[in-house]
Short mmCIF file of C-alpha atoms in Angstrom, two decimals:
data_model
loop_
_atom_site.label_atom_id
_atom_site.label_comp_id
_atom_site.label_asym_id
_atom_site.label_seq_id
_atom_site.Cartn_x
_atom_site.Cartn_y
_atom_site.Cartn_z
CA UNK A 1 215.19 92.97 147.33
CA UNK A 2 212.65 92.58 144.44
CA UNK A 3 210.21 90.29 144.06
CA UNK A 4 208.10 88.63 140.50
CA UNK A 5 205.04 89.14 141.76
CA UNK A 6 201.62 87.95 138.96
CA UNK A 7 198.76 89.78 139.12
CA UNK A 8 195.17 87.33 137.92
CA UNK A 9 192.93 89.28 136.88
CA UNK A 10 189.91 88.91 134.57
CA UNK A 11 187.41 91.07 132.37
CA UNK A 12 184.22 90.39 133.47
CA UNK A 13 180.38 91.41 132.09
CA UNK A 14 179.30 94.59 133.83
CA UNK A 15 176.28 92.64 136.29
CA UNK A 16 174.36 96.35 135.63
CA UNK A 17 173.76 95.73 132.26
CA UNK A 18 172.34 92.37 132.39
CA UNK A 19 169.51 92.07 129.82
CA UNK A 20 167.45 88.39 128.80
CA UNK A 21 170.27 87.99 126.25
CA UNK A 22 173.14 87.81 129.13
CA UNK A 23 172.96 83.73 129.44
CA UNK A 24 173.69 81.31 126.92
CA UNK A 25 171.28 77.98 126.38
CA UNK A 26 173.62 75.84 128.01
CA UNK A 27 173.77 78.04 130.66
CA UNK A 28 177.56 79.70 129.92
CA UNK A 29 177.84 83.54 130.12
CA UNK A 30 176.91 85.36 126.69
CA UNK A 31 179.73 87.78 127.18
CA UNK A 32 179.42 89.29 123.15
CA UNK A 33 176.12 90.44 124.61
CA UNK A 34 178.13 92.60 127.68
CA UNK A 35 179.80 95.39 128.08
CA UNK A 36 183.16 94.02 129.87
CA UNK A 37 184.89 95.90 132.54
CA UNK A 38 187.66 94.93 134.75
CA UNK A 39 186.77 92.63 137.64
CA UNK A 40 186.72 95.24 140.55
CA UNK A 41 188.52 93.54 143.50
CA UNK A 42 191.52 92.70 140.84
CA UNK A 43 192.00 96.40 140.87
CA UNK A 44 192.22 96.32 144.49
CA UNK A 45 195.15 93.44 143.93
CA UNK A 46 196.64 95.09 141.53
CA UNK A 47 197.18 98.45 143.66
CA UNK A 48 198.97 95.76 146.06
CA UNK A 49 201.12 94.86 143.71
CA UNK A 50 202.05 98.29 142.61
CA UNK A 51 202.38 98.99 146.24
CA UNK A 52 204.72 96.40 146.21
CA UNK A 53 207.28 97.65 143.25
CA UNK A 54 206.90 100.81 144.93
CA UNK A 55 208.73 100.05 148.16
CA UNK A 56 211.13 97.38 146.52
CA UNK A 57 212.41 99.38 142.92
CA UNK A 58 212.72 96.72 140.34
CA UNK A 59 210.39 94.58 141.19
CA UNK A 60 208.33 93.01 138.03
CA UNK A 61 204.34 92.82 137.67
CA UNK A 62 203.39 90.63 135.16
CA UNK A 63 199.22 90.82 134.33
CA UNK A 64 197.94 87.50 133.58
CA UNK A 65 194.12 86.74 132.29
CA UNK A 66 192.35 83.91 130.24
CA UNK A 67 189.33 85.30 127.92
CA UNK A 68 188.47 85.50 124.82
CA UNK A 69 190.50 88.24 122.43
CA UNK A 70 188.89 91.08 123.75
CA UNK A 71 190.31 89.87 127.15
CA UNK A 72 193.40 91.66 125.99
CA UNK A 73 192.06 94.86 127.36
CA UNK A 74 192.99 94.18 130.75
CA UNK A 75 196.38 93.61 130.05
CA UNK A 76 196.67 97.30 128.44
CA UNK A 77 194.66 98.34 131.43
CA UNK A 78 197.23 97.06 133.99
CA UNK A 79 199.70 98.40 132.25
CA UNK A 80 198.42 101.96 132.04
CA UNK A 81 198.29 101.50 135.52
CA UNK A 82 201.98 99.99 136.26
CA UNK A 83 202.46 96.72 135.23
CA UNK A 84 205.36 95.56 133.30
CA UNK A 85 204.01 92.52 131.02
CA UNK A 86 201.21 90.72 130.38
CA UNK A 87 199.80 87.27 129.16
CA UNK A 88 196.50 86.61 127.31
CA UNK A 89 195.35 82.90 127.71
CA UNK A 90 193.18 82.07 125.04
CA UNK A 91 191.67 78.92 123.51
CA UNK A 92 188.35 77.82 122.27
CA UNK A 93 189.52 75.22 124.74
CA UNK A 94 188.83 77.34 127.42
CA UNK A 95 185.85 78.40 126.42
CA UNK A 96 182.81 77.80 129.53
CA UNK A 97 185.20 76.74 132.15
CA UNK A 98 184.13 76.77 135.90
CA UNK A 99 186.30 77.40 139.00
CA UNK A 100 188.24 73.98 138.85
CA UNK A 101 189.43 74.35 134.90
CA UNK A 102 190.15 77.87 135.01
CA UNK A 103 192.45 77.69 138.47
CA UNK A 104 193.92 74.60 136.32
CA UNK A 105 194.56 76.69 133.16
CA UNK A 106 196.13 79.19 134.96
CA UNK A 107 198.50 77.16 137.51
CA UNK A 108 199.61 75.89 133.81
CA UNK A 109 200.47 79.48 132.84
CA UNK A 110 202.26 80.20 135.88
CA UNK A 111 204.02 77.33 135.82
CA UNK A 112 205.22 78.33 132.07
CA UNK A 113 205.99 81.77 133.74
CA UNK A 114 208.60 80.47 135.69
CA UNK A 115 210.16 81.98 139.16
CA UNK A 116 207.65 83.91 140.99
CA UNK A 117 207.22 85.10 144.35
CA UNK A 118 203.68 86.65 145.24
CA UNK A 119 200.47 86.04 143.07
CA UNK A 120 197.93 88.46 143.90
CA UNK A 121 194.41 88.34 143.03
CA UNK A 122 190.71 89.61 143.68
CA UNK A 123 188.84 87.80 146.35
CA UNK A 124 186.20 86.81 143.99
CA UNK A 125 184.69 88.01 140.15
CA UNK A 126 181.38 89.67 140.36
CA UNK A 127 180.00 87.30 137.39
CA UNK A 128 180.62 84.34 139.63
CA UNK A 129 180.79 85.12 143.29
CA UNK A 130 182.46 81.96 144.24
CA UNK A 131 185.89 82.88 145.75
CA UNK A 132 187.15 79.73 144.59
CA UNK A 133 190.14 80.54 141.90
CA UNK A 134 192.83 81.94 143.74
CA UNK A 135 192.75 79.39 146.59
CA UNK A 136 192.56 76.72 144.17
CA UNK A 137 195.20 78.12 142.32
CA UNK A 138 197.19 78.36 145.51
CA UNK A 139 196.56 74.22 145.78
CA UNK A 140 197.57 73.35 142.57
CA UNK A 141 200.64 75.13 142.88
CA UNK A 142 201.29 73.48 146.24
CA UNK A 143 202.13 76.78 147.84
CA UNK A 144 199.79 78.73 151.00
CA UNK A 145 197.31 81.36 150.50
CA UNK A 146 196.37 84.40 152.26
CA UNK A 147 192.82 85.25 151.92
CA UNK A 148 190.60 88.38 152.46
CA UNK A 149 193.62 90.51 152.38
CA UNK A 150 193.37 94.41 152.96
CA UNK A 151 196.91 94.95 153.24
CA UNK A 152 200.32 93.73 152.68
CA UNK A 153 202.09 95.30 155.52
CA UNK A 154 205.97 94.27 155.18
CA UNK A 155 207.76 91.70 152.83
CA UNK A 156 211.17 90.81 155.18
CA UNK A 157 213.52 87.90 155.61
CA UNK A 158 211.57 85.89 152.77
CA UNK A 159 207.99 86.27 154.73
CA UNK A 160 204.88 88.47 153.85
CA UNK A 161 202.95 89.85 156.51
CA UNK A 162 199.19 90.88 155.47
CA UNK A 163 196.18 92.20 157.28
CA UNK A 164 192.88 90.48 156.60
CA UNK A 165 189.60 91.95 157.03
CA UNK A 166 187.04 89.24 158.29
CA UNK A 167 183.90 89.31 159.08
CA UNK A 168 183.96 90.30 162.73
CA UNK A 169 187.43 91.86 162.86
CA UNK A 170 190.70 92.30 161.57
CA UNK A 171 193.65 89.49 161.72
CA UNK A 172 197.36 90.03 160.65
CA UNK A 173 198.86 87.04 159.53
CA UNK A 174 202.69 85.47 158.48
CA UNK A 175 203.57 83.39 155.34
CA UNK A 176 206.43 82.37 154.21
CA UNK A 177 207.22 82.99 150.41
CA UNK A 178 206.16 82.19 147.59
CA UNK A 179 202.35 82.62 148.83
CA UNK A 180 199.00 83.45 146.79
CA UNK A 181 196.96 86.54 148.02
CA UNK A 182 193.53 87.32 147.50
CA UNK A 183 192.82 90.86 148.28
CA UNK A 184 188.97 92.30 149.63
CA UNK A 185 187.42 95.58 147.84
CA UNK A 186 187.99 97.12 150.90
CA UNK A 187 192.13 97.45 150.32
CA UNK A 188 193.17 100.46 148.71
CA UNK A 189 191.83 101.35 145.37
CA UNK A 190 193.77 101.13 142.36
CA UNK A 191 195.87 104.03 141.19
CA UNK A 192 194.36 105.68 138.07
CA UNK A 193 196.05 105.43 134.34
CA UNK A 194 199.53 106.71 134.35
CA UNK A 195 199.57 109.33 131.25
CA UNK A 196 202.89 108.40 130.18
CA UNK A 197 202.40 105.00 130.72
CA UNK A 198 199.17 105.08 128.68
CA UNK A 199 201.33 106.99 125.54
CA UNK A 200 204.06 104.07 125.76
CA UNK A 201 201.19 100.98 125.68
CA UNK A 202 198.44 102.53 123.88
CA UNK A 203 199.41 100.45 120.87
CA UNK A 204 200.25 97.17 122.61
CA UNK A 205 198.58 94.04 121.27
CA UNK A 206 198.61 90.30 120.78
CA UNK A 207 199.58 88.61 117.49
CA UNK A 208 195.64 87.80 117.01
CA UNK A 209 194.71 91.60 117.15
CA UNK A 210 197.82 92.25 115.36
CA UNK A 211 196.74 90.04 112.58
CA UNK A 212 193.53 91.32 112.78
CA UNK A 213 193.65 94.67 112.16
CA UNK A 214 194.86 96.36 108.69
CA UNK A 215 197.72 99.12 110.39
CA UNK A 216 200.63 100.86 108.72
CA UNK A 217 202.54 100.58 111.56
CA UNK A 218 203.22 96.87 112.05
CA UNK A 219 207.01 97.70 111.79
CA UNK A 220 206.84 99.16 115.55
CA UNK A 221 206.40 95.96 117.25
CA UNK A 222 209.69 95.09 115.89
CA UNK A 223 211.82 98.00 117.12
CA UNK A 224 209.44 98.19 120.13
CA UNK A 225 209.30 94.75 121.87
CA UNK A 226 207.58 95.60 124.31
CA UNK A 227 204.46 96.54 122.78
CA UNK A 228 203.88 93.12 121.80
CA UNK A 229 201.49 91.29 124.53
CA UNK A 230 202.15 87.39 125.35
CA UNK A 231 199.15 85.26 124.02
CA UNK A 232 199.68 81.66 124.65
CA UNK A 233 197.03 78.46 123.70
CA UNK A 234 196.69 75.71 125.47
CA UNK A 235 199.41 73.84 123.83
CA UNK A 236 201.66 76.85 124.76
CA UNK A 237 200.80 75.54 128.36
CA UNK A 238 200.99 72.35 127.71
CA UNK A 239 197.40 71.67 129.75
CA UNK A 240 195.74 69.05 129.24
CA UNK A 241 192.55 69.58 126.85
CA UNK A 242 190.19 66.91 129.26
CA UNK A 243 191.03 69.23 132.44
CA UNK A 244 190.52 72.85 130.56
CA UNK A 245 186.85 74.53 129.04
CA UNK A 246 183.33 73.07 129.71
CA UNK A 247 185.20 69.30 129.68
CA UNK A 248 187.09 70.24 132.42
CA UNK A 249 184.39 71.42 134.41
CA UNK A 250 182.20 69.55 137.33
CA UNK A 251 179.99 72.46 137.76
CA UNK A 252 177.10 72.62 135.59
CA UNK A 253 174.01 74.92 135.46
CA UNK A 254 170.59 73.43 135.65
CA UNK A 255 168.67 76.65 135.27
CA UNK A 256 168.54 80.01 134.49
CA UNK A 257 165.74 82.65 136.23
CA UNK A 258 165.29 86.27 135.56
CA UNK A 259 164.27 87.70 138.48
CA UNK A 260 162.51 91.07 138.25
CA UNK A 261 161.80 92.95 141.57
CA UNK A 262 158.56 94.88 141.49
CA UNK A 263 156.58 96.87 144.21
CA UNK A 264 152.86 95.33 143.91
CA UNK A 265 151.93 97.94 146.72
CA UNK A 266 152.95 101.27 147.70
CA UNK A 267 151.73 104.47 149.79
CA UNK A 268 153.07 107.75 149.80
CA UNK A 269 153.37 109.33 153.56
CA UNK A 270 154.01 112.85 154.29
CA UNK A 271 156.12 114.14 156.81
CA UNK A 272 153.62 114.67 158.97
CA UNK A 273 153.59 113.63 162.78
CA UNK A 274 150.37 112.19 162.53
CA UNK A 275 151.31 109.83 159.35
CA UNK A 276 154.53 108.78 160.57
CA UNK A 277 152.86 107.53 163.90
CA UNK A 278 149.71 105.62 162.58
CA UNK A 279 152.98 103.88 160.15
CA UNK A 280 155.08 102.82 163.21
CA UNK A 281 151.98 101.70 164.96
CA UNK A 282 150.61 99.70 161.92
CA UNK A 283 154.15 98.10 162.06
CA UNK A 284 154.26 97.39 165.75
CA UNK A 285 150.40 95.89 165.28
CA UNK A 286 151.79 93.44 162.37
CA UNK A 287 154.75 92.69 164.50
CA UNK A 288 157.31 94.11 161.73
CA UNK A 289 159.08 96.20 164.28
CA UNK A 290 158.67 96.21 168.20
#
């Protein structure tokens, strides 16, 4: 057996870095003003899928991401890692989507993609917290979704069996093919860059950074098709402009607040008996503890 199997996965601003220029006035990320990184738990989902073409030998991982140019990063970064192709979605009409236009956007790529079997994804981005593409994704594809995943156990007989990790426990579940998974930072982490594999893509690009950059060595992408990464628009999708970008999106922010946590009080204890016990009895007296 073998299996297409799409990995989402999207460069997000490092959330450790954020300074007062992070946000945009109408409230959209300022992601020129970030150092991007790729999203953590799509790591984890993309060690599934490698996983995956690891047990079943010939399997196919395509990497697909919407972003801006630099976005293209992440595809070179899955396949250092594995993968075997990768799509950039890019558009100005993408630009300042929410949850609901970028799980449309994409369920247009797929779509374009063709046959798949198994889309695999991060539970949630750490710019956004919601947890809302991948199901929704799943929805508009009209296919079922496995969520909090920590393991794909066994792909058999045209069924997926995964172990999720919940809140108070652990649940292994059944689902039928084709099925969208959305894997926890708890799964495995992802493998590291593959040395060859980072030799053989170091010069992959899309025909924007292609165009972009003044190299002697354009002739390579001929005689080496597969350094040349899929960038598609949203004609290439054929979305619909209304549904994708800021348009296309319900959610809106009212209000930005930076919030900076500072101590207005502090006192140094020793690690003396004495000090430690007036402490838990001044807690115990103010009801803290006790």
């Amino acid at each position: 057996m073998t299996f297409n199997i799409i990995v989402l996965a999207k460069q997000v601003p490092d959330t450790r870095n954020v300074g007062k220029d992070a946000m945009k006035a109408d409230g959209t990320v300022n992601r020129a003003a970030l150092p991007a990184i790729f999203n953590p738990e799509d790591l984890n989902a993309m060690e599934q899928a490698l996983g995956i073409k690891d047990r079943f030998p010939g399997s196919k991982i395509t990497v697909l991401t919407m972003g801006p140019g630099r976005a293209a990063e992440i595809l070179r970064e899955g396949l250092f890692r594995g993968a075997d192709d990768g799509v950039l979605l890019t558009d100005r009409a993408f630009a300042g989507a929410d949850t609901l236009a970028t799980s449309y956007a994409l369920s247009m790529a797929i779509r374009k993609l063709g046959k798949f079997d198994i889309i695999v994804s991060g539970r949630q981005a750490i710019d956004g917290d919601t947890a809302q593409v991948g199901p929704q994704v799943a929805e508009k594809l009209g296919i079922p979704q496995i969520t909090y995943a920590e393991n794909i156990e066994k792909i058999e007989n045209g069924t997926i069996t995964v172990k999720r990790r919940l809140e108070n426990g652990v649940e292994v579940v059944e689902c039928p093919l084709p099925v969208v998974v959305t894997v926890n930072g708890s799964a495995r982490a992802c493998r590291p860059r593959n040395a060859k594999l980072l030799l053989k893509y170091k010069h992959a690009k899309t025909i924007t950074e292609r165009q972009a950059e003044n190299i002697d060595y354009i002739d390579i992408y001929s005689s080496r098709p597969y350094l040349n990464l899929t960038e598609w628009s949203v004609d290439d999708v054929e979305a619909d402009k209304v549904q994708c970008g800021l348009s296309g999106s319900p959610t809106k922010v009212k209000k930005i607040e930076n919030v900076v946590f500072q101590a207005k009080e502090s006192r140094r204890l020793s690690d003396d008996d004495a000090d430690i016990e007036e402490l838990i009895k001044e807690l115990i007296d103010s009801h803290t503890i006790g």
